[in-house]
Amino acid sequence: MSTTSKGGRTDAQSGASALAKELWQIPSTQRHAFGITDDAIRIWDAGISCIRILIDDSDPRSWLDRLDEFVRERFGDIEDFDEANVERFAAEAQRLIGADIPEWAQDIKKEGFQRFARRAVGEAAYHRLVAALQTDAAVLTVALRRATRGLMPYAVALDDLYSVLPERERMPLPMPPSDVSSDVSSTMLSLMWVLDTSLEKLVEFSAPIVAEESSPPELTLLTKNDLLKLAVELRRTVSGRSRQKVTELSSSLGRKVQGARDALQYSADSVAQAANSLIELIDRLLRAAFTDAEVLSWIEQNYPEAKDLTWIDRGLAKPTKRGQILCFVHAGFPVDKPSVIHQLAATALATARTQLQKLKHADQGTEEELEEVQQLLAAVEGFLHLAIGVAWAAASDERVESLRLNLDARR
């Protein structure tokens, strides 16, 4: 997928778009006849260059460090890169994504357009442009596939949370094709797979320039059978990540998650013990992260109209479990606009805790009880994966450290 540039570095290393290089060789009058502006080339080049840098597995640096260097090298020495230029590039990018690229994608398939392009730029230049476009398409496909496959653990976590919601709380989800959803019970995971397979046309287009021995795994199609096996692995991934994230915050709480799994595997009284461990985990996590006073103040500032986030105990206002969870999943930050995902997560965990409370006192050792507590464990782990891994990602290091100290101090 890489060619060598004049400086001895490969395109992948230098981060340049193959298509942009070829387009700059075409006279501007011919480019403009196709509606390709100079700004459009610069935007495409910057986008593909940035993607190549981010998917470079040989670079040990973080994404932020790579992006910082890219921005400095690409834009740092442009003295006239002022607000007006930023607005111009933003408008051009919006036009490209909204109209031009989809239109060009359709035109490229038409024989009439191909004949016109050959005559306009010449046969040799046309073939170079096609090969360059295939090279950039391969880069784009790898990035998009990594994105969809990287999101699959979060899709599984959402599915596990959604599965414990009461029917009245469930919002309608876009359904995947019936031949997929009938085999894979996870709705969001099925949808991510459908999105993943939709990229196969890009793979087929870029195939001629990808050497078989160097083909990255992202260019290999995930079949339905692969997805069935992957669902099991993804659940293990979510479980492992959630334990790791909780342990990083508090080692004692991390042991509670592991204790629930151990109880299911080894204990004679497995359902009751697992349920008890999960309830203790939820309660201690919420109690230690924020005091009741902090939660009440947060609710008053962010959800003053909500009726199910507080209750009165002997004349004193107290937060409900859902109120505590909602504050927790927001990391105590102000809420500019209510989030459906945050509210879904809070409702699902509160529901899971209520169901665990019943299992804690009604362990008959039946298969149904075992399956239910396993489902609830997956929901709790899904919540932790989403809350700490995603919702808390926007929190500053100082805020996360403060919450970690709270968890250690208020045990």
C-alpha positions as CSV (number, residue, x, y, z in Angstrom):
1,M,0.0,0.0,0.0
2,S,3.0,2.3,0.2
3,T,5.2,3.8,-2.5
4,T,8.5,5.5,-2.0
5,S,8.8,9.3,-2.2
6,K,11.7,11.4,-3.4
7,G,13.0,11.8,0.1
8,G,13.2,8.1,0.6
9,R,10.2,8.0,3.0
10,T,7.1,6.0,2.1
11,D,3.8,7.8,1.5
12,A,2.4,6.2,4.7
13,Q,5.4,7.6,6.6
14,S,5.1,11.1,5.1
15,G,1.4,11.0,5.4
16,A,0.6,12.4,1.9
17,S,-2.5,11.5,0.0
18,A,-1.7,9.6,-3.2
19,L,-4.7,11.1,-5.0
20,A,-3.8,14.7,-4.0
21,K,-0.3,14.2,-5.4
22,E,-1.7,13.1,-8.7
23,L,-4.3,15.9,-8.8
24,W,-1.7,18.5,-8.4
25,Q,-0.1,17.2,-11.6
26,I,-3.2,17.9,-13.5
27,P,-3.5,21.5,-15.0
28,S,-5.8,23.6,-12.9
29,T,-8.2,24.3,-15.8
30,Q,-8.8,20.6,-16.2
31,R,-9.3,20.1,-12.4
32,H,-11.8,23.0,-12.3
33,A,-13.7,21.5,-15.2
34,F,-14.5,18.6,-12.9
35,G,-15.4,20.9,-10.0
36,I,-12.2,20.1,-8.1
37,T,-10.9,23.3,-6.4
38,D,-7.5,23.7,-4.9
39,D,-9.0,24.0,-1.4
40,A,-10.8,20.7,-2.0
41,I,-7.5,19.0,-2.8
42,R,-5.9,20.5,0.3
43,I,-8.7,19.3,2.5
44,W,-8.7,15.8,1.1
45,D,-4.9,15.6,1.5
46,A,-5.1,16.8,5.1
47,G,-7.8,14.3,5.9
48,I,-6.1,11.3,4.4
49,S,-2.7,12.4,5.7
50,C,-4.1,12.6,9.2
51,I,-5.8,9.2,8.9
52,R,-2.6,7.6,7.8
53,I,-0.8,9.0,10.8
54,L,-3.4,7.8,13.2
55,I,-3.5,4.2,11.8
56,D,0.2,3.8,11.7
57,D,0.9,0.9,14.0
58,S,4.6,1.4,14.0
59,D,4.3,4.7,15.9
60,P,4.3,4.1,19.7
61,R,3.0,7.7,20.5
62,S,-0.5,8.5,21.6
63,W,-3.1,9.8,19.1
64,L,-3.0,13.2,20.7
65,D,0.8,13.4,20.3
66,R,0.5,12.4,16.7
67,L,-2.2,14.9,16.0
68,D,-0.3,17.7,17.7
69,E,2.8,17.0,15.5
70,F,0.6,16.8,12.4
71,V,-1.1,20.1,13.1
72,R,2.2,21.9,13.9
73,E,3.9,20.5,10.8
74,R,1.0,21.1,8.4
75,F,-0.3,24.4,9.6
76,G,2.2,25.8,12.1
77,D,4.1,27.9,9.5
78,I,1.1,29.3,7.6
79,E,1.1,32.9,8.7
80,D,-2.2,33.7,7.0
81,F,-4.1,30.8,8.6
82,D,-6.6,33.2,10.3
83,E,-10.2,33.0,11.2
84,A,-11.4,33.8,7.6
85,N,-9.3,31.0,6.2
86,V,-10.6,28.6,8.8
87,E,-14.2,29.5,7.9
88,R,-13.4,29.1,4.2
89,F,-11.9,25.6,4.7
90,A,-14.8,24.6,6.9
91,A,-17.4,25.7,4.3
92,E,-15.4,23.8,1.6
93,A,-15.2,20.7,3.7
94,Q,-18.9,20.8,4.4
95,R,-19.6,21.1,0.7
96,L,-17.3,18.2,-0.1
97,I,-18.8,15.9,2.4
98,G,-22.4,16.9,1.8
99,A,-22.5,17.1,-2.0
100,D,-19.4,16.7,-4.0
101,I,-17.9,13.4,-2.7
102,P,-21.2,11.5,-2.9
103,E,-21.8,12.9,-6.4
104,W,-18.3,12.0,-7.6
105,A,-18.7,8.5,-6.1
106,Q,-21.7,8.0,-8.3
107,D,-20.1,9.6,-11.4
108,I,-17.0,7.4,-11.2
109,K,-19.1,4.3,-11.7
110,K,-20.6,5.6,-15.0
111,E,-18.9,4.6,-18.3
112,G,-19.7,8.0,-19.8
113,F,-17.9,9.8,-17.0
114,Q,-14.9,7.5,-17.3
115,R,-14.7,8.1,-21.1
116,F,-14.9,11.9,-20.5
117,A,-12.2,11.7,-17.9
118,R,-9.9,9.7,-20.1
119,R,-10.2,12.2,-22.9
120,A,-9.8,15.2,-20.6
121,V,-6.6,14.1,-18.8
122,G,-5.2,11.4,-21.0
123,E,-5.1,7.7,-20.7
124,A,-1.9,7.5,-18.6
125,A,-2.9,10.2,-16.2
126,Y,-6.4,8.7,-15.8
127,H,-4.9,5.3,-14.8
128,R,-2.6,7.0,-12.3
129,L,-5.6,8.8,-10.8
130,V,-7.6,5.6,-10.4
131,A,-4.6,3.8,-8.8
132,A,-4.1,6.8,-6.4
133,L,-7.8,6.9,-5.5
134,Q,-7.7,3.1,-4.8
135,T,-4.7,3.7,-2.5
136,D,-6.5,6.4,-0.6
137,A,-9.7,4.3,-0.5
138,A,-7.7,1.4,1.2
139,V,-6.4,3.9,3.8
140,L,-9.9,5.2,4.4
141,T,-11.4,1.7,4.6
142,V,-8.9,0.6,7.2
143,A,-9.7,3.6,9.3
144,L,-13.5,3.2,9.0
145,R,-13.3,-0.5,9.8
146,R,-11.1,0.2,12.8
147,A,-13.7,2.7,14.0
148,T,-16.7,0.3,13.6
149,R,-14.8,-2.7,15.1
150,G,-13.5,-0.5,17.9
151,L,-17.0,0.6,18.7
152,M,-18.3,-3.0,18.9
153,P,-17.5,-3.5,22.6
154,Y,-19.5,-0.4,23.4
155,A,-22.3,-1.7,21.3
156,V,-22.3,-5.0,23.3
157,A,-22.3,-2.9,26.6
158,L,-25.3,-0.9,25.3
159,D,-27.1,-4.1,24.4
160,D,-26.5,-5.6,27.8
161,L,-27.8,-2.4,29.5
162,Y,-30.8,-2.2,27.2
163,S,-31.7,-5.9,27.9
164,V,-32.6,-5.2,31.6
165,L,-34.7,-2.1,30.9
166,P,-38.4,-2.4,31.6
167,E,-40.5,-2.4,28.4
168,R,-42.0,1.0,29.2
169,E,-38.5,2.6,29.3
170,R,-37.3,1.1,26.1
171,M,-36.9,3.5,23.2
172,P,-37.3,2.1,19.7
173,L,-34.0,1.1,18.1
174,P,-33.3,0.8,14.3
175,M,-33.5,-2.9,13.6
176,P,-30.9,-4.8,11.6
177,P,-32.0,-7.1,8.8
178,S,-34.0,-10.0,10.1
179,D,-31.5,-12.6,8.8
180,V,-28.9,-11.0,11.0
181,S,-31.0,-10.2,14.1
182,S,-32.4,-13.7,14.2
183,D,-28.9,-15.1,14.6
184,V,-27.3,-12.4,16.8
185,S,-29.4,-11.3,19.8
186,S,-27.4,-8.1,20.3
187,T,-29.2,-5.4,18.3
188,M,-26.5,-2.7,18.5
189,L,-23.8,-5.2,17.7
190,S,-25.8,-6.4,14.7
191,L,-26.2,-2.8,13.5
192,M,-22.4,-2.2,13.8
193,W,-21.8,-5.4,11.8
194,V,-24.2,-4.2,9.0
195,L,-22.2,-0.9,9.0
196,D,-19.0,-2.8,8.8
197,T,-20.1,-5.0,5.9
198,S,-21.3,-1.9,4.0
199,L,-17.7,-0.9,3.6
200,E,-17.0,-4.0,1.5
201,K,-17.6,-2.0,-1.8
202,L,-14.6,0.2,-0.8
203,V,-12.6,-2.9,-0.1
204,E,-13.4,-4.3,-3.6
205,F,-12.5,-1.0,-5.2
206,S,-9.1,-0.7,-3.5
207,A,-8.3,-4.4,-3.9
208,P,-6.1,-4.1,-7.0
209,I,-3.5,-2.0,-5.2
210,V,-3.4,-4.0,-2.0
211,A,-0.7,-6.8,-1.9
212,E,-2.2,-10.0,-0.5
213,E,0.7,-10.6,1.8
214,S,0.4,-7.1,3.3
215,S,-3.4,-6.8,3.4
216,P,-4.4,-5.5,6.9
217,P,-7.1,-7.5,8.8
218,E,-9.5,-4.6,8.5
219,L,-9.8,-5.4,4.8
220,T,-11.1,-8.9,5.6
221,L,-14.9,-9.2,5.8
222,L,-16.5,-10.3,9.0
223,T,-19.1,-13.0,8.2
224,K,-22.2,-13.7,10.2
225,N,-20.5,-16.8,11.8
226,D,-17.5,-14.6,12.7
227,L,-20.0,-12.2,14.4
228,L,-21.5,-15.0,16.5
229,K,-18.1,-15.9,17.8
230,L,-17.1,-12.3,18.2
231,A,-20.1,-11.5,20.4
232,V,-18.7,-13.9,23.1
233,E,-15.2,-12.4,22.8
234,L,-16.5,-8.9,23.0
235,R,-18.4,-9.7,26.2
236,R,-15.2,-10.9,27.7
237,T,-13.5,-7.7,26.6
238,V,-16.2,-5.6,28.2
239,S,-15.9,-7.6,31.4
240,G,-12.2,-7.3,31.5
241,R,-12.1,-3.6,30.8
242,S,-14.8,-2.8,33.3
243,R,-12.9,-4.7,36.1
244,Q,-9.7,-2.9,35.1
245,K,-11.3,0.5,35.1
246,V,-13.0,-0.1,38.5
247,T,-9.7,-1.5,39.9
248,E,-7.9,1.6,38.7
249,L,-10.3,3.7,40.7
250,S,-10.4,1.4,43.8
251,S,-8.8,-2.0,44.2
252,S,-11.5,-3.1,46.8
253,L,-14.3,-2.3,44.4
254,G,-12.5,-4.2,41.6
255,R,-12.5,-7.2,43.9
256,K,-16.3,-6.9,44.2
257,V,-16.7,-7.4,40.4
258,Q,-14.3,-10.3,40.4
259,G,-16.1,-11.7,43.5
260,A,-19.4,-11.8,41.6
261,R,-17.8,-13.8,38.8
262,D,-16.1,-16.1,41.2
263,A,-19.3,-16.8,43.0
264,L,-21.1,-17.8,39.8
265,Q,-18.3,-20.2,39.0
266,Y,-17.4,-21.7,42.3
267,S,-20.0,-21.1,45.0
268,A,-22.7,-23.5,46.0
269,D,-24.9,-20.5,46.8
270,S,-23.8,-18.8,43.6
271,V,-26.8,-16.6,42.6
272,A,-27.3,-15.1,46.1
273,Q,-23.6,-14.4,46.6
274,A,-23.1,-12.9,43.1
275,A,-26.2,-10.7,43.6
276,N,-24.9,-9.6,47.0
277,S,-21.5,-8.7,45.6
278,L,-23.0,-6.7,42.8
279,I,-25.3,-4.8,45.1
280,E,-22.4,-3.9,47.4
281,L,-20.4,-2.8,44.4
282,I,-23.1,-0.5,43.1
283,D,-23.9,1.0,46.5
284,R,-20.3,1.6,47.6
285,L,-19.4,3.0,44.2
286,L,-22.3,5.5,44.4
287,R,-21.9,6.3,48.0
288,A,-18.1,6.9,47.8
289,A,-18.1,8.9,44.6
290,F,-20.5,11.7,45.8
291,T,-22.2,12.5,49.1
292,D,-26.0,12.8,49.2
293,A,-25.6,16.5,49.6
294,E,-23.4,16.7,46.5
295,V,-25.9,14.6,44.5
296,L,-28.9,16.7,45.7
297,S,-27.1,19.9,44.7
298,W,-26.2,18.5,41.3
299,I,-29.8,17.3,40.7
300,E,-31.2,20.7,41.7
301,Q,-28.9,22.5,39.2
302,N,-29.2,20.0,36.3
303,Y,-32.6,18.1,36.6
304,P,-34.8,20.4,38.7
305,E,-38.0,19.2,37.1
306,A,-37.3,15.5,37.4
307,K,-39.6,13.7,39.9
308,D,-37.9,10.4,40.3
309,L,-34.4,11.5,41.3
310,T,-35.2,12.5,44.9
311,W,-37.5,11.3,47.8
312,I,-38.4,12.4,51.3
313,D,-37.2,10.5,54.3
314,R,-38.5,11.8,57.7
315,G,-38.8,15.3,56.2
316,L,-35.4,15.3,54.6
317,A,-34.7,15.1,50.9
318,K,-32.5,12.3,49.7
319,P,-31.4,11.2,46.2
320,T,-32.9,8.0,44.7
321,K,-30.6,5.3,43.3
322,R,-31.4,6.6,39.8
323,G,-30.5,10.1,41.0
324,Q,-27.2,8.9,42.4
325,I,-26.4,6.9,39.3
326,L,-27.2,9.8,36.9
327,C,-24.9,12.1,38.9
328,F,-22.2,9.4,38.8
329,V,-22.4,8.7,35.1
330,H,-22.1,12.5,34.4
331,A,-19.1,12.5,36.8
332,G,-20.8,15.3,38.6
333,F,-20.4,17.7,35.7
334,P,-23.0,20.3,34.7
335,V,-25.4,19.1,32.0
336,D,-25.8,21.4,29.1
337,K,-28.3,19.2,27.4
338,P,-29.9,16.0,28.8
339,S,-28.4,12.9,27.2
340,V,-30.5,9.9,26.3
341,I,-27.5,7.5,26.7
342,H,-26.8,8.8,30.2
343,Q,-30.4,8.5,31.3
344,L,-30.7,5.0,29.7
345,A,-27.6,3.9,31.6
346,A,-28.9,5.3,34.9
347,T,-32.3,3.7,34.5
348,A,-30.8,0.3,33.5
349,L,-28.4,0.2,36.4
350,A,-31.2,1.2,38.9
351,T,-33.4,-1.6,37.4
352,A,-30.6,-4.1,37.6
353,R,-30.0,-3.3,41.3
354,T,-33.7,-3.8,42.0
355,Q,-33.7,-7.2,40.3
356,L,-30.5,-8.2,42.1
357,Q,-32.2,-7.3,45.4
358,K,-34.8,-9.9,44.6
359,L,-32.3,-12.5,43.7
360,K,-30.3,-11.9,46.8
361,H,-33.3,-13.3,48.9
362,A,-34.8,-15.8,46.5
363,D,-32.0,-18.2,45.5
364,Q,-33.6,-21.5,44.6
365,G,-30.7,-22.6,42.5
366,T,-32.7,-22.7,39.3
367,E,-31.3,-22.3,35.8
368,E,-33.5,-19.3,35.3
369,E,-32.0,-17.5,38.3
370,L,-28.5,-18.3,37.2
371,E,-29.2,-16.9,33.7
372,E,-30.8,-13.8,35.2
373,V,-27.9,-13.0,37.5
374,Q,-25.5,-13.6,34.6
375,Q,-27.5,-11.1,32.5
376,L,-27.5,-8.6,35.3
377,L,-23.7,-9.0,35.8
378,A,-23.2,-8.3,32.1
379,A,-25.4,-5.2,32.5
380,V,-23.4,-3.9,35.5
381,E,-20.2,-4.5,33.7
382,G,-21.6,-2.8,30.6
383,F,-22.6,0.2,32.7
384,L,-19.1,0.5,34.2
385,H,-17.5,0.1,30.7
386,L,-19.7,3.0,29.3
387,A,-19.7,5.2,32.4
388,I,-16.1,5.2,33.3
389,G,-14.7,4.5,29.8
390,V,-16.9,6.9,27.8
391,A,-18.9,9.3,30.0
392,W,-15.9,10.0,32.2
393,A,-13.6,10.5,29.2
394,A,-14.6,14.1,29.0
395,A,-13.6,14.7,32.7
396,S,-10.3,16.3,33.5
397,D,-7.5,14.3,35.1
398,E,-8.0,16.3,38.2
399,R,-11.7,15.4,38.4
400,V,-11.0,11.7,37.9
401,E,-8.3,11.8,40.5
402,S,-10.7,13.5,42.9
403,L,-13.3,10.8,42.3
404,R,-10.6,8.1,42.8
405,L,-9.6,9.6,46.1
406,N,-13.2,9.8,47.2
407,L,-13.6,6.1,46.4
408,D,-10.6,5.2,48.6
409,A,-11.5,7.6,51.4
410,R,-15.2,6.9,51.7
411,R,-15.3,3.1,51.8
